[in-house]
């Protein structure tokens, strides 16, 4: 069976996941997508509102910012594999709005089973942990992005890991100068990931 077909089968299995309670309030599981033979896997934290509705990772505001940053780093969405460490959208309902809520350790750890399967099938040269939840999902332990960022970690999971911020972090920065500075740093991280995955 081809990797693409195996990933399709994994997606069907994820649709029926009941490993933690998050499936109850989510529209659907959001599986990884992209090149099934990608050398670079970008791992986010969890789907957002738009991803939950469309069933595709990184299609909301953070995803658009990620696409722009990847392009500046010499990467295209079609060349990488995009996924999240948690497959269901955790949120609080505030009237008609659904506000993102951080998954807890139990939910992240229960979802690691799916991430492990993606690592096995895609077998990337490098996985990028974008944010602390992504790192927890990959390493099965907590870690601070501020302490781990920019380091190549070869012993935390099935594949080498590079840690950086999640693009949603950039969207929350209010000062324009700070936002531009942090965006530039994020692009440099992605360029380094591209270099490492190609070495």
PDB file of C-alpha atoms in Angstrom, residues 36-43 81 83 112 114-129 134-135 137-141 151-163 193 196-197:
ATOM      1  CA  UNK A  36       3.513  12.107   2.055  1.00  0.00           C
ATOM      2  CA  UNK A  37       7.267  11.853   1.437  1.00  0.00           C
ATOM      3  CA  UNK A  38       8.157  15.264   2.862  1.00  0.00           C
ATOM      4  CA  UNK A  39      11.616  15.749   4.296  1.00  0.00           C
ATOM      5  CA  UNK A  40      10.190  18.415   6.629  1.00  0.00           C
ATOM      6  CA  UNK A  41       7.171  18.028   8.927  1.00  0.00           C
ATOM      7  CA  UNK A  42       5.764  21.139  10.614  1.00  0.00           C
ATOM      8  CA  UNK A  43       3.857  20.317  13.790  1.00  0.00           C
ATOM      9  CA  UNK A  81       3.755  17.842   5.739  1.00  0.00           C
ATOM     10  CA  UNK A  83      -0.024  18.527  11.144  1.00  0.00           C
ATOM     11  CA  UNK A 112       0.480  11.350  20.579  1.00  0.00           C
ATOM     12  CA  UNK A 114      -1.672   9.645  15.952  1.00  0.00           C
ATOM     13  CA  UNK A 115       1.435  11.810  15.685  1.00  0.00           C
ATOM     14  CA  UNK A 116       3.617   8.717  16.080  1.00  0.00           C
ATOM     15  CA  UNK A 117       1.782   7.078  13.170  1.00  0.00           C
ATOM     16  CA  UNK A 118       2.417  10.154  11.018  1.00  0.00           C
ATOM     17  CA  UNK A 119       6.120  10.061  11.878  1.00  0.00           C
ATOM     18  CA  UNK A 120       6.256   6.392  10.912  1.00  0.00           C
ATOM     19  CA  UNK A 121       4.502   6.886   7.578  1.00  0.00           C
ATOM     20  CA  UNK A 122       6.022  10.166   6.387  1.00  0.00           C
ATOM     21  CA  UNK A 123       9.476   9.560   7.948  1.00  0.00           C
ATOM     22  CA  UNK A 124      10.667  13.174   7.632  1.00  0.00           C
ATOM     23  CA  UNK A 125      14.305  14.173   7.995  1.00  0.00           C
ATOM     24  CA  UNK A 126      13.250  16.837  10.490  1.00  0.00           C
ATOM     25  CA  UNK A 127      10.142  17.760  12.465  1.00  0.00           C
ATOM     26  CA  UNK A 128       9.526  21.340  13.582  1.00  0.00           C
ATOM     27  CA  UNK A 129       7.768  21.805  16.921  1.00  0.00           C
ATOM     28  CA  UNK A 134       3.624  20.797  19.803  1.00  0.00           C
ATOM     29  CA  UNK A 135       6.825  20.028  21.697  1.00  0.00           C
ATOM     30  CA  UNK A 137       3.116  16.160  21.835  1.00  0.00           C
ATOM     31  CA  UNK A 138       6.397  15.142  20.265  1.00  0.00           C
ATOM     32  CA  UNK A 139       8.577  14.677  23.350  1.00  0.00           C
ATOM     33  CA  UNK A 140       5.937  13.465  25.852  1.00  0.00           C
ATOM     34  CA  UNK A 141       7.290  15.997  28.334  1.00  0.00           C
ATOM     35  CA  UNK A 151      18.198  23.866  18.968  1.00  0.00           C
ATOM     36  CA  UNK A 152      18.346  20.624  17.012  1.00  0.00           C
ATOM     37  CA  UNK A 153      17.183  17.883  19.368  1.00  0.00           C
ATOM     38  CA  UNK A 154      17.978  14.369  18.228  1.00  0.00           C
ATOM     39  CA  UNK A 155      16.772  12.372  21.210  1.00  0.00           C
ATOM     40  CA  UNK A 156      13.255  13.561  22.080  1.00  0.00           C
ATOM     41  CA  UNK A 157      11.167  11.532  19.623  1.00  0.00           C
ATOM     42  CA  UNK A 158      11.270   9.342  16.520  1.00  0.00           C
ATOM     43  CA  UNK A 159      12.861  12.027  14.331  1.00  0.00           C
ATOM     44  CA  UNK A 160      15.163  15.017  14.948  1.00  0.00           C
ATOM     45  CA  UNK A 161      13.251  18.046  16.263  1.00  0.00           C
ATOM     46  CA  UNK A 162      13.768  21.784  15.853  1.00  0.00           C
ATOM     47  CA  UNK A 163      11.788  24.075  18.162  1.00  0.00           C
ATOM     48  CA  UNK A 193      14.953  23.971   9.181  1.00  0.00           C
ATOM     49  CA  UNK A 196      18.858  20.961   8.047  1.00  0.00           C
ATOM     50  CA  UNK A 197      16.215  18.853   6.312  1.00  0.00           C
TER      51      UNK A 197
END
